[in-house]
Short mmCIF file of C-alpha atoms in Angstrom, two decimals:
data_model
loop_
_atom_site.label_atom_id
_atom_site.label_comp_id
_atom_site.label_asym_id
_atom_site.label_seq_id
_atom_site.Cartn_x
_atom_site.Cartn_y
_atom_site.Cartn_z
CA MET A 1 58.23 -63.80 -48.32
CA LYS A 2 56.02 -66.49 -49.71
CA LYS A 3 55.52 -66.60 -53.45
CA ILE A 4 52.15 -65.32 -54.64
CA THR A 5 50.49 -67.85 -56.91
CA LYS A 6 47.74 -67.24 -59.42
CA ILE A 7 44.45 -66.91 -57.64
CA ALA A 8 42.73 -69.54 -59.73
CA SER A 9 45.13 -72.23 -58.63
CA VAL A 10 44.94 -71.08 -55.02
CA LEU A 11 41.18 -71.32 -54.98
CA VAL A 12 41.11 -74.71 -56.63
CA ALA A 13 43.75 -76.10 -54.28
CA ALA A 14 42.17 -74.68 -51.16
CA GLY A 15 38.54 -75.23 -52.14
CA LEU A 16 37.68 -71.71 -51.07
CA MET A 17 34.69 -69.61 -52.00
CA LEU A 18 35.10 -66.29 -53.75
CA THR A 19 33.11 -64.28 -51.27
CA GLY A 20 34.75 -61.01 -52.24
CA CYS A 21 34.37 -61.11 -56.03
CA ALA A 22 30.62 -60.93 -56.39
CA LYS A 23 28.94 -57.66 -57.11
CA LYS A 24 28.51 -55.73 -53.90
CA SER A 25 24.93 -55.81 -52.64
CA LYS A 26 23.13 -53.76 -50.04
CA GLY A 27 23.05 -55.02 -46.50
CA PRO A 28 25.56 -55.77 -43.78
CA VAL A 29 29.27 -56.01 -44.62
CA THR A 30 30.70 -59.54 -44.47
CA VAL A 31 33.87 -60.11 -42.45
CA GLU A 32 35.61 -63.48 -42.78
CA ILE A 33 37.77 -65.13 -40.12
CA TRP A 34 39.76 -68.14 -41.28
CA HIS A 35 41.15 -70.56 -38.71
CA SER A 36 42.39 -74.10 -38.17
CA TYR A 37 41.12 -74.49 -34.60
CA ASN A 38 38.95 -77.33 -33.39
CA GLY A 39 37.23 -78.33 -30.16
CA THR A 40 36.58 -75.64 -27.58
CA GLN A 41 38.44 -72.93 -29.51
CA GLU A 42 36.36 -73.43 -32.65
CA ALA A 43 33.16 -73.62 -30.62
CA TYR A 44 33.90 -70.36 -28.85
CA LEU A 45 34.84 -68.55 -32.07
CA ASN A 46 31.50 -69.55 -33.55
CA LYS A 47 29.68 -68.46 -30.39
CA ALA A 48 31.45 -65.08 -30.34
CA ALA A 49 30.57 -64.47 -33.99
CA GLU A 50 26.93 -65.30 -33.38
CA GLU A 51 26.80 -62.91 -30.43
CA PHE A 52 28.52 -60.13 -32.38
CA ASN A 53 26.20 -60.57 -35.35
CA ALA A 54 23.19 -60.35 -33.04
CA SER A 55 24.55 -57.22 -31.32
CA GLN A 56 24.51 -54.93 -34.38
CA THR A 57 23.32 -54.75 -37.98
CA GLY A 58 26.28 -53.29 -39.88
CA TYR A 59 28.44 -56.41 -40.12
CA VAL A 60 28.18 -60.17 -40.39
CA VAL A 61 31.16 -62.21 -39.24
CA LYS A 62 31.65 -65.61 -40.85
CA ILE A 63 33.93 -68.17 -39.21
CA LEU A 64 35.50 -70.44 -41.86
CA ALA A 65 37.51 -73.50 -40.82
CA GLN A 66 40.48 -74.44 -43.02
CA ASP A 67 42.89 -77.35 -43.17
CA ASN A 68 45.90 -76.84 -40.94
CA SER A 69 48.18 -78.23 -43.64
CA GLY A 70 49.35 -75.38 -45.84
CA PHE A 71 47.23 -72.88 -43.94
CA ALA A 72 49.86 -70.12 -43.89
CA ASP A 73 50.54 -70.28 -47.64
CA THR A 74 46.84 -70.50 -48.49
CA VAL A 75 46.04 -67.42 -46.44
CA TYR A 76 48.95 -65.38 -47.74
CA ASN A 77 48.18 -66.03 -51.38
CA ALA A 78 44.49 -65.37 -50.93
CA VAL A 79 45.12 -62.08 -49.10
CA ALA A 80 47.63 -61.00 -51.74
CA ASN A 81 44.94 -61.54 -54.37
CA GLY A 82 42.30 -59.62 -52.45
CA VAL A 83 40.01 -62.52 -51.56
CA GLY A 84 41.42 -63.67 -48.24
CA PRO A 85 40.17 -63.35 -44.69
CA SER A 86 40.09 -60.20 -42.60
CA ILE A 87 41.40 -61.95 -39.49
CA ILE A 88 43.55 -64.96 -38.73
CA PHE A 89 44.90 -65.94 -35.32
CA ASN A 90 48.67 -66.15 -34.99
CA TYR A 91 51.70 -64.51 -33.41
CA GLY A 92 52.79 -60.94 -34.03
CA SER A 93 55.81 -62.15 -35.99
CA THR A 94 53.44 -63.60 -38.60
CA ALA A 95 51.98 -60.14 -39.20
CA VAL A 96 55.38 -58.73 -40.18
CA ASP A 97 55.42 -59.93 -43.79
CA TYR A 98 51.83 -58.86 -44.33
CA ALA A 99 52.57 -55.38 -42.97
CA LYS A 100 55.75 -55.04 -45.03
CA GLU A 101 53.84 -55.85 -48.24
CA GLY A 102 50.96 -53.52 -47.40
CA LEU A 103 48.56 -56.42 -46.83
CA ALA A 104 47.84 -55.80 -43.16
CA VAL A 105 45.55 -53.19 -41.61
CA ASN A 106 46.89 -50.66 -39.12
CA ILE A 107 44.06 -50.47 -36.60
CA ALA A 108 45.66 -47.56 -34.76
CA LYS A 109 43.54 -45.23 -36.93
CA TYR A 110 40.32 -46.88 -35.74
CA ILE A 111 41.44 -46.70 -32.11
CA ALA A 112 42.17 -42.98 -32.53
CA GLU A 113 38.74 -42.43 -34.11
CA ASP A 114 37.08 -44.24 -31.20
CA VAL A 115 38.93 -42.14 -28.63
CA LYS A 116 37.80 -38.94 -30.34
CA LYS A 117 34.22 -40.16 -29.94
CA GLY A 118 34.78 -40.99 -26.27
CA ASP A 119 35.08 -44.77 -26.76
CA THR A 120 38.29 -45.81 -25.01
CA LEU A 121 37.61 -49.56 -24.74
CA MET A 122 40.32 -50.73 -27.14
CA GLN A 123 42.81 -48.14 -25.94
CA ASP A 124 42.21 -49.24 -22.33
CA VAL A 125 42.61 -52.90 -23.24
CA ILE A 126 45.98 -52.31 -24.91
CA GLU A 127 47.23 -50.01 -22.17
CA SER A 128 46.40 -52.68 -19.58
CA LEU A 129 49.10 -54.97 -21.00
CA PRO A 130 52.30 -55.32 -18.94
CA GLU A 131 54.73 -52.63 -20.07
CA SER A 132 57.30 -55.15 -21.31
CA MET A 133 54.64 -56.95 -23.37
CA LYS A 134 53.48 -53.86 -25.25
CA THR A 135 56.40 -54.27 -27.67
CA ASP A 136 54.53 -57.20 -29.16
CA VAL A 137 51.71 -54.83 -30.14
CA LYS A 138 53.53 -51.56 -30.76
CA GLY A 139 56.91 -52.88 -31.91
CA PHE A 140 56.30 -52.94 -35.66
CA ALA A 141 58.86 -50.98 -37.68
CA ASP A 142 56.41 -48.25 -38.72
CA GLY A 143 54.76 -47.98 -35.29
CA GLY A 144 51.46 -49.42 -36.54
CA ILE A 145 49.21 -51.89 -34.76
CA TYR A 146 48.50 -54.89 -36.99
CA TYR A 147 47.92 -57.58 -34.38
CA LEU A 148 46.67 -57.99 -30.82
CA PRO A 149 47.23 -60.81 -28.31
CA GLY A 150 44.20 -62.94 -27.62
CA CYS A 151 45.63 -65.03 -24.81
CA THR A 152 49.07 -65.85 -23.48
CA THR A 153 51.10 -68.87 -22.44
CA GLY A 154 54.79 -69.46 -21.85
CA PRO A 155 57.49 -71.86 -20.71
CA VAL A 156 57.56 -73.54 -17.31
CA PHE A 157 59.98 -75.90 -15.58
CA PHE A 158 59.04 -79.60 -15.66
CA TYR A 159 61.15 -81.86 -13.47
CA ASN A 160 61.44 -85.27 -11.84
CA LYS A 161 60.27 -84.29 -8.36
CA THR A 162 61.09 -87.70 -6.91
CA MET A 163 64.73 -87.32 -7.99
CA PHE A 164 64.98 -83.69 -6.92
CA ASP A 165 63.59 -84.51 -3.47
CA GLU A 166 65.97 -87.44 -3.07
CA LEU A 167 68.95 -85.18 -3.84
CA GLY A 168 67.68 -82.22 -1.83
CA LEU A 169 67.26 -80.05 -4.92
CA VAL A 170 64.67 -77.39 -5.66
CA PRO A 171 63.71 -75.83 -9.02
CA PRO A 172 66.23 -73.20 -10.17
CA ARG A 173 65.62 -69.51 -9.55
CA ASP A 174 68.50 -68.38 -11.77
CA TRP A 175 70.92 -69.81 -14.31
CA LYS A 176 73.70 -70.47 -11.80
CA GLU A 177 71.33 -72.64 -9.78
CA LEU A 178 70.42 -74.52 -12.97
CA GLU A 179 74.12 -75.16 -13.60
CA ASN A 180 74.57 -76.47 -10.04
CA ILE A 181 71.56 -78.75 -10.48
CA GLY A 182 73.11 -80.04 -13.68
CA ARG A 183 76.41 -80.83 -12.02
CA THR A 184 74.79 -82.57 -9.04
CA ILE A 185 72.41 -84.76 -11.05
CA TYR A 186 75.08 -85.79 -13.53
CA GLU A 187 77.46 -86.72 -10.70
CA LYS A 188 74.81 -88.57 -8.66
CA LYS A 189 72.65 -90.12 -11.37
CA GLY A 190 74.77 -90.10 -14.52
CA ILE A 191 72.14 -88.37 -16.68
CA ALA A 192 71.71 -84.90 -18.09
CA ALA A 193 69.79 -82.70 -15.70
CA PHE A 194 68.26 -80.34 -18.22
CA HIS A 195 67.05 -79.89 -21.78
CA SER A 196 65.61 -76.74 -23.33
CA ASP A 197 62.45 -77.48 -25.28
CA GLY A 198 62.39 -73.92 -26.60
CA LEU A 199 66.04 -73.00 -26.89
CA VAL A 200 65.57 -69.72 -28.74
CA ASP A 201 63.33 -68.44 -25.94
CA ASN A 202 65.95 -69.38 -23.38
CA ILE A 203 68.68 -67.61 -25.38
CA GLN A 204 66.51 -64.52 -25.64
CA GLU A 205 65.91 -64.59 -21.89
CA LEU A 206 69.65 -64.85 -21.24
CA ILE A 207 70.20 -61.88 -23.55
CA MET A 208 67.56 -59.75 -21.86
CA GLN A 209 68.39 -60.80 -18.29
CA ASN A 210 71.97 -59.72 -18.95
CA ASN A 211 70.81 -56.35 -20.30
CA LEU A 212 72.41 -56.86 -23.71
CA GLY A 213 69.59 -55.31 -25.74
CA TYR A 214 67.95 -57.01 -28.69
CA ILE A 215 67.15 -55.17 -31.96
CA ASP A 216 67.77 -51.52 -32.80
CA VAL A 217 64.68 -51.09 -34.96
CA ALA A 218 65.61 -47.68 -36.37
CA ASN A 219 69.06 -48.78 -37.51
CA LYS A 220 68.12 -52.38 -38.38
CA LYS A 221 70.83 -54.09 -36.38
CA VAL A 222 71.10 -56.35 -33.35
CA LEU A 223 72.50 -55.02 -30.10
CA PHE A 224 73.62 -58.20 -28.34
CA GLY A 225 76.94 -58.95 -30.08
CA SER A 226 79.13 -58.47 -27.00
CA ASP A 227 81.77 -60.31 -25.01
CA LYS A 228 79.03 -61.19 -22.54
CA LEU A 229 77.12 -63.12 -25.20
CA VAL A 230 80.34 -64.94 -26.09
CA GLU A 231 80.58 -65.90 -22.42
CA ILE A 232 76.93 -67.06 -22.39
CA TYR A 233 77.38 -69.22 -25.49
CA GLN A 234 80.54 -70.76 -24.10
CA TRP A 235 78.83 -71.42 -20.74
CA TYR A 236 75.88 -73.18 -22.35
CA ALA A 237 78.16 -75.26 -24.61
CA ASP A 238 80.31 -76.24 -21.63
CA CYS A 239 77.24 -77.38 -19.69
CA CYS A 240 76.23 -79.56 -22.63
CA ASN A 241 79.69 -80.98 -23.24
CA LYS A 242 80.12 -81.85 -19.56
CA GLY A 243 76.88 -83.86 -19.71
CA TRP A 244 74.96 -81.54 -17.38
CA PHE A 245 72.62 -80.30 -20.13
CA GLU A 246 71.31 -82.23 -23.14
CA PHE A 247 71.32 -80.13 -26.33
CA ASN A 248 69.01 -82.41 -28.35
CA THR A 249 66.26 -84.76 -27.29
CA VAL A 250 67.11 -88.45 -27.20
CA GLY A 251 63.58 -89.53 -28.02
CA LYS A 252 61.06 -87.59 -30.06
CA TYR A 253 60.02 -85.13 -27.36
CA SER A 254 61.38 -83.59 -24.15
CA SER A 255 58.27 -84.84 -22.37
CA GLU A 256 59.15 -88.38 -23.44
CA ASP A 257 62.75 -88.05 -22.25
CA LEU A 258 61.68 -86.74 -18.84
CA ALA A 259 59.04 -89.44 -18.43
CA ASN A 260 61.43 -92.30 -19.12
CA GLY A 261 64.33 -90.93 -17.07
CA THR A 262 66.69 -89.86 -19.88
CA ILE A 263 66.76 -86.30 -18.49
CA ALA A 264 65.78 -84.90 -15.10
CA SER A 265 64.09 -81.67 -16.24
CA PHE A 266 63.24 -79.42 -19.14
CA SER A 267 61.88 -75.96 -19.79
CA GLY A 268 59.03 -75.98 -22.27
CA SER A 269 55.50 -74.96 -23.08
CA CYS A 270 52.96 -75.12 -20.31
CA VAL A 271 50.80 -77.40 -22.48
CA ASN A 272 53.21 -80.23 -21.65
CA ASP A 273 51.27 -80.69 -18.42
CA GLN A 274 48.96 -82.85 -20.57
CA TYR A 275 51.71 -85.00 -22.06
CA VAL A 276 54.31 -85.84 -19.40
CA LYS A 277 53.38 -89.25 -18.00
CA MET A 278 56.08 -90.24 -15.54
CA LEU A 279 57.14 -93.90 -15.50
CA ASN A 280 58.31 -96.08 -12.60
CA GLY A 281 56.01 -94.40 -10.11
CA GLU A 282 58.01 -91.16 -10.05
CA GLU A 283 56.31 -87.82 -9.44
CA LEU A 284 56.20 -84.96 -11.92
CA GLY A 285 57.06 -81.51 -10.59
CA ILE A 286 56.03 -78.22 -12.24
CA ALA A 287 57.48 -74.85 -11.27
CA PRO A 288 57.88 -71.35 -12.71
CA TRP A 289 60.71 -71.03 -15.20
CA ILE A 290 63.64 -68.68 -14.57
CA ALA A 291 62.29 -65.14 -14.91
CA SER A 292 64.98 -63.17 -13.11
CA SER A 293 68.77 -63.14 -13.08
CA ASN A 294 71.34 -60.45 -12.28
CA GLY A 295 68.55 -58.40 -10.76
CA ILE A 296 66.81 -58.11 -14.15
CA ASP A 297 63.34 -59.56 -14.72
CA PHE A 298 62.39 -60.90 -18.14
CA TYR A 299 60.21 -63.82 -19.20
CA THR A 300 59.32 -64.67 -22.79
CA ALA A 301 55.55 -64.64 -23.24
CA TRP A 302 53.82 -66.37 -26.14
CA ASN A 303 50.92 -64.26 -27.33
CA ARG A 304 48.63 -65.53 -30.07
CA GLY A 305 45.78 -63.40 -31.33
CA PRO A 306 44.03 -61.69 -34.25
CA ILE A 307 46.06 -60.36 -37.19
CA PHE A 308 44.19 -57.77 -39.29
CA LEU A 309 44.40 -58.41 -43.03
CA LYS A 310 43.41 -55.98 -45.76
CA ARG A 311 40.24 -56.30 -47.82
CA ALA A 312 38.21 -53.10 -48.32
CA ASP A 313 37.76 -50.10 -46.01
CA ASP A 314 34.31 -51.10 -44.76
CA VAL A 315 35.36 -54.73 -44.27
CA ASP A 316 38.54 -53.67 -42.45
CA ARG A 317 36.50 -51.54 -40.10
CA GLY A 318 34.19 -54.47 -39.45
CA ALA A 319 37.13 -56.67 -38.54
CA TYR A 320 38.26 -54.07 -36.03
CA GLU A 321 34.76 -53.84 -34.54
CA PHE A 322 34.66 -57.59 -34.08
CA ALA A 323 38.10 -57.58 -32.43
CA LYS A 324 36.93 -54.87 -30.02
CA PHE A 325 33.92 -57.03 -29.18
CA PHE A 326 36.05 -60.18 -28.91
CA LEU A 327 38.69 -58.62 -26.63
CA SER A 328 36.24 -56.98 -24.26
CA PRO A 329 36.98 -58.32 -20.77
CA GLU A 330 34.19 -60.89 -20.36
CA ARG A 331 34.71 -62.37 -23.83
CA ASN A 332 38.48 -62.34 -23.52
CA CYS A 333 38.06 -64.30 -20.29
CA GLU A 334 36.07 -66.94 -22.15
CA TRP A 335 38.66 -67.09 -24.94
CA ALA A 336 41.44 -67.66 -22.40
CA ARG A 337 39.36 -70.43 -20.84
CA ALA A 338 38.71 -72.03 -24.25
CA ASN A 339 42.47 -72.11 -24.91
CA SER A 340 43.43 -73.27 -21.39
CA ALA A 341 45.57 -70.14 -21.35
CA LEU A 342 45.86 -66.83 -19.52
CA SER A 343 44.74 -63.37 -20.47
CA PRO A 344 47.56 -60.82 -20.71
CA TYR A 345 45.15 -57.92 -20.19
CA GLY A 346 44.68 -56.16 -16.87
CA THR A 347 41.15 -55.31 -17.97
CA THR A 348 40.31 -59.02 -18.03
CA GLN A 349 42.34 -59.95 -14.97
CA LYS A 350 40.14 -57.69 -12.82
CA LEU A 351 37.03 -59.79 -13.49
CA ASP A 352 35.61 -62.05 -10.79
CA SER A 353 34.86 -64.61 -13.52
CA TYR A 354 38.50 -64.62 -14.63
CA ASN A 355 39.80 -65.01 -11.11
CA ASP A 356 37.31 -67.82 -10.55
CA TYR A 357 38.69 -69.55 -13.68
CA ILE A 358 42.28 -69.16 -12.45
CA SER A 359 41.36 -70.33 -8.96
CA HIS A 360 39.77 -73.56 -10.19
CA LEU A 361 42.30 -74.87 -12.70
CA PRO A 362 42.64 -78.64 -12.89
CA ALA A 363 45.10 -80.31 -10.55
CA GLY A 364 48.48 -80.52 -12.23
CA SER A 365 47.90 -77.49 -14.45
CA ALA A 366 51.04 -75.58 -15.41
CA LEU A 367 49.20 -72.28 -15.81
CA PRO A 368 49.87 -71.08 -12.24
CA SER A 369 53.58 -71.29 -13.06
CA VAL A 370 53.03 -69.10 -16.12
CA GLN A 371 50.92 -66.69 -14.11
CA ALA A 372 53.69 -66.36 -11.53
CA ASN A 373 55.93 -64.92 -14.26
CA LEU A 374 53.45 -62.61 -15.98
CA TYR A 375 54.84 -59.62 -14.06
CA ALA A 376 58.08 -60.05 -16.05
CA SER A 377 56.52 -61.04 -19.36
CA GLY A 378 58.24 -59.45 -22.32
CA SER A 379 58.21 -59.52 -26.08
CA PHE A 380 60.31 -58.39 -29.00
CA PRO A 381 59.88 -55.95 -31.89
CA ASN A 382 57.87 -57.37 -34.78
CA VAL A 383 60.19 -56.34 -37.59
CA HIS A 384 61.17 -57.84 -40.92
CA GLY A 385 63.94 -60.37 -40.31
CA GLY A 386 62.99 -60.88 -36.67
CA SER A 387 62.01 -64.52 -37.17
CA GLN A 388 65.30 -65.18 -38.98
CA VAL A 389 67.17 -63.69 -36.02
CA ARG A 390 65.54 -66.29 -33.80
CA ASN A 391 66.72 -69.13 -36.03
CA ILE A 392 70.24 -67.72 -36.30
CA LEU A 393 70.60 -67.52 -32.51
CA VAL A 394 70.04 -71.26 -32.22
CA GLU A 395 72.06 -72.19 -35.30
CA TYR A 396 75.25 -70.62 -34.00
CA LEU A 397 74.87 -71.93 -30.47
CA ASN A 398 74.59 -75.37 -32.06
CA ASN A 399 77.89 -74.73 -33.87
CA VAL A 400 79.59 -73.95 -30.55
CA VAL A 401 78.18 -77.03 -28.83
CA ASP A 402 79.31 -79.22 -31.75
CA GLY A 403 82.81 -77.71 -31.68
CA LYS A 404 82.52 -76.33 -35.21
CA MET A 405 83.20 -72.78 -34.08
CA SER A 406 84.53 -70.99 -31.04
CA ALA A 407 82.02 -68.94 -29.11
CA LYS A 408 83.71 -65.74 -30.36
CA GLU A 409 83.58 -66.89 -33.99
CA ALA A 410 79.94 -67.90 -33.60
CA VAL A 411 78.82 -64.60 -32.08
CA ASP A 412 80.68 -62.56 -34.72
CA ALA A 413 79.11 -64.59 -37.54
CA MET A 414 75.73 -64.53 -35.86
CA VAL A 415 75.71 -60.74 -35.62
CA ARG A 416 76.66 -60.47 -39.29
CA ASP A 417 73.89 -62.86 -40.38
CA CYS A 418 71.30 -61.26 -38.10
CA ASN A 419 72.03 -57.78 -39.44
CA LYS A 420 71.82 -59.09 -42.99
CA ALA A 421 68.41 -60.64 -42.25
CA LEU A 422 67.14 -57.36 -40.80
CA ASN A 423 68.25 -55.43 -43.90
CA ASP A 424 67.32 -57.84 -46.72
#
């Protein structure tokens, strides 16, 4: 948990205005959204606020841009002192600390009130999420809803298509095929075939696709400490030590290593379609990442959206009303477009305008490869210690690859450290 500083120093450092300290006056309730977006995202946020403000008279939403540097600490300290924003945009895991400290708003009560009045818009939006993705919304320890996805992206498979075609290879459909690709490319070309540019997501997928379970929320312990995970860690380390996989990048980025021929492929964020510039006239290939193995479908989705932060009851309600407006299908479609991302909501996916957007993506876009895996998109419980669990998974795999620990020693220690993080 971040240390709460004195509000005077926070405000001086951040250059923020004390909008919440003045004597309350009559008129519409002000709701602040703080963000560090720019370009099309910032423009659409401003547009949505203007449209919301014009649609009713009870609330006025103000969109306030902040410096990206130190944004998380600035927001946390301001919220803890009662003068922060009502909404920021981030991942569900970011909402965990706020919820644990009583600084986040559980909007489930507003949804229930709406349903009683016959307004099921927000309930319908949430229920239209893929079943496996609902954990991201409903997986907080107390069952509350403190965050909602705004749009979704995920990993895809980027590869040297020229090399794959030459060797008669196709993108892997499961982990065994990836291993075989690694062996073939290393033997034929003398380079590592694969690097994971999001290793924790790949480890989580291996855990879920092997039906090992993840976190027992009620008992605050991890479920995956089994002989099978020992086998998985040893397999991945062996692939690295044989030269088939590269554990770390050689250059600064995976996209750089693929472009210059240091590696033959990587799994990473779909936004890399903008950054991989193949050298030597070779062709870039993009394909869906592994979403199914052992007959089990699971694909890690990355869902960024509004987190609801506590101010006062009327302000909190206003933040919810804006979110309902913002996540309505037509507006959610525009937000996905502004982020060059997908909507996770079935309510949005039904729109002709959304399907038109998806049908006319730029050539070379990686989004179709993300869309191909949305059926299997999953998420994890947003509980205290969950982010530490992610870091620990990678730390101990690194120890196995480096030969510092056996796979059995690493998994035993990892389970111990994960359970400690969940209970601290």
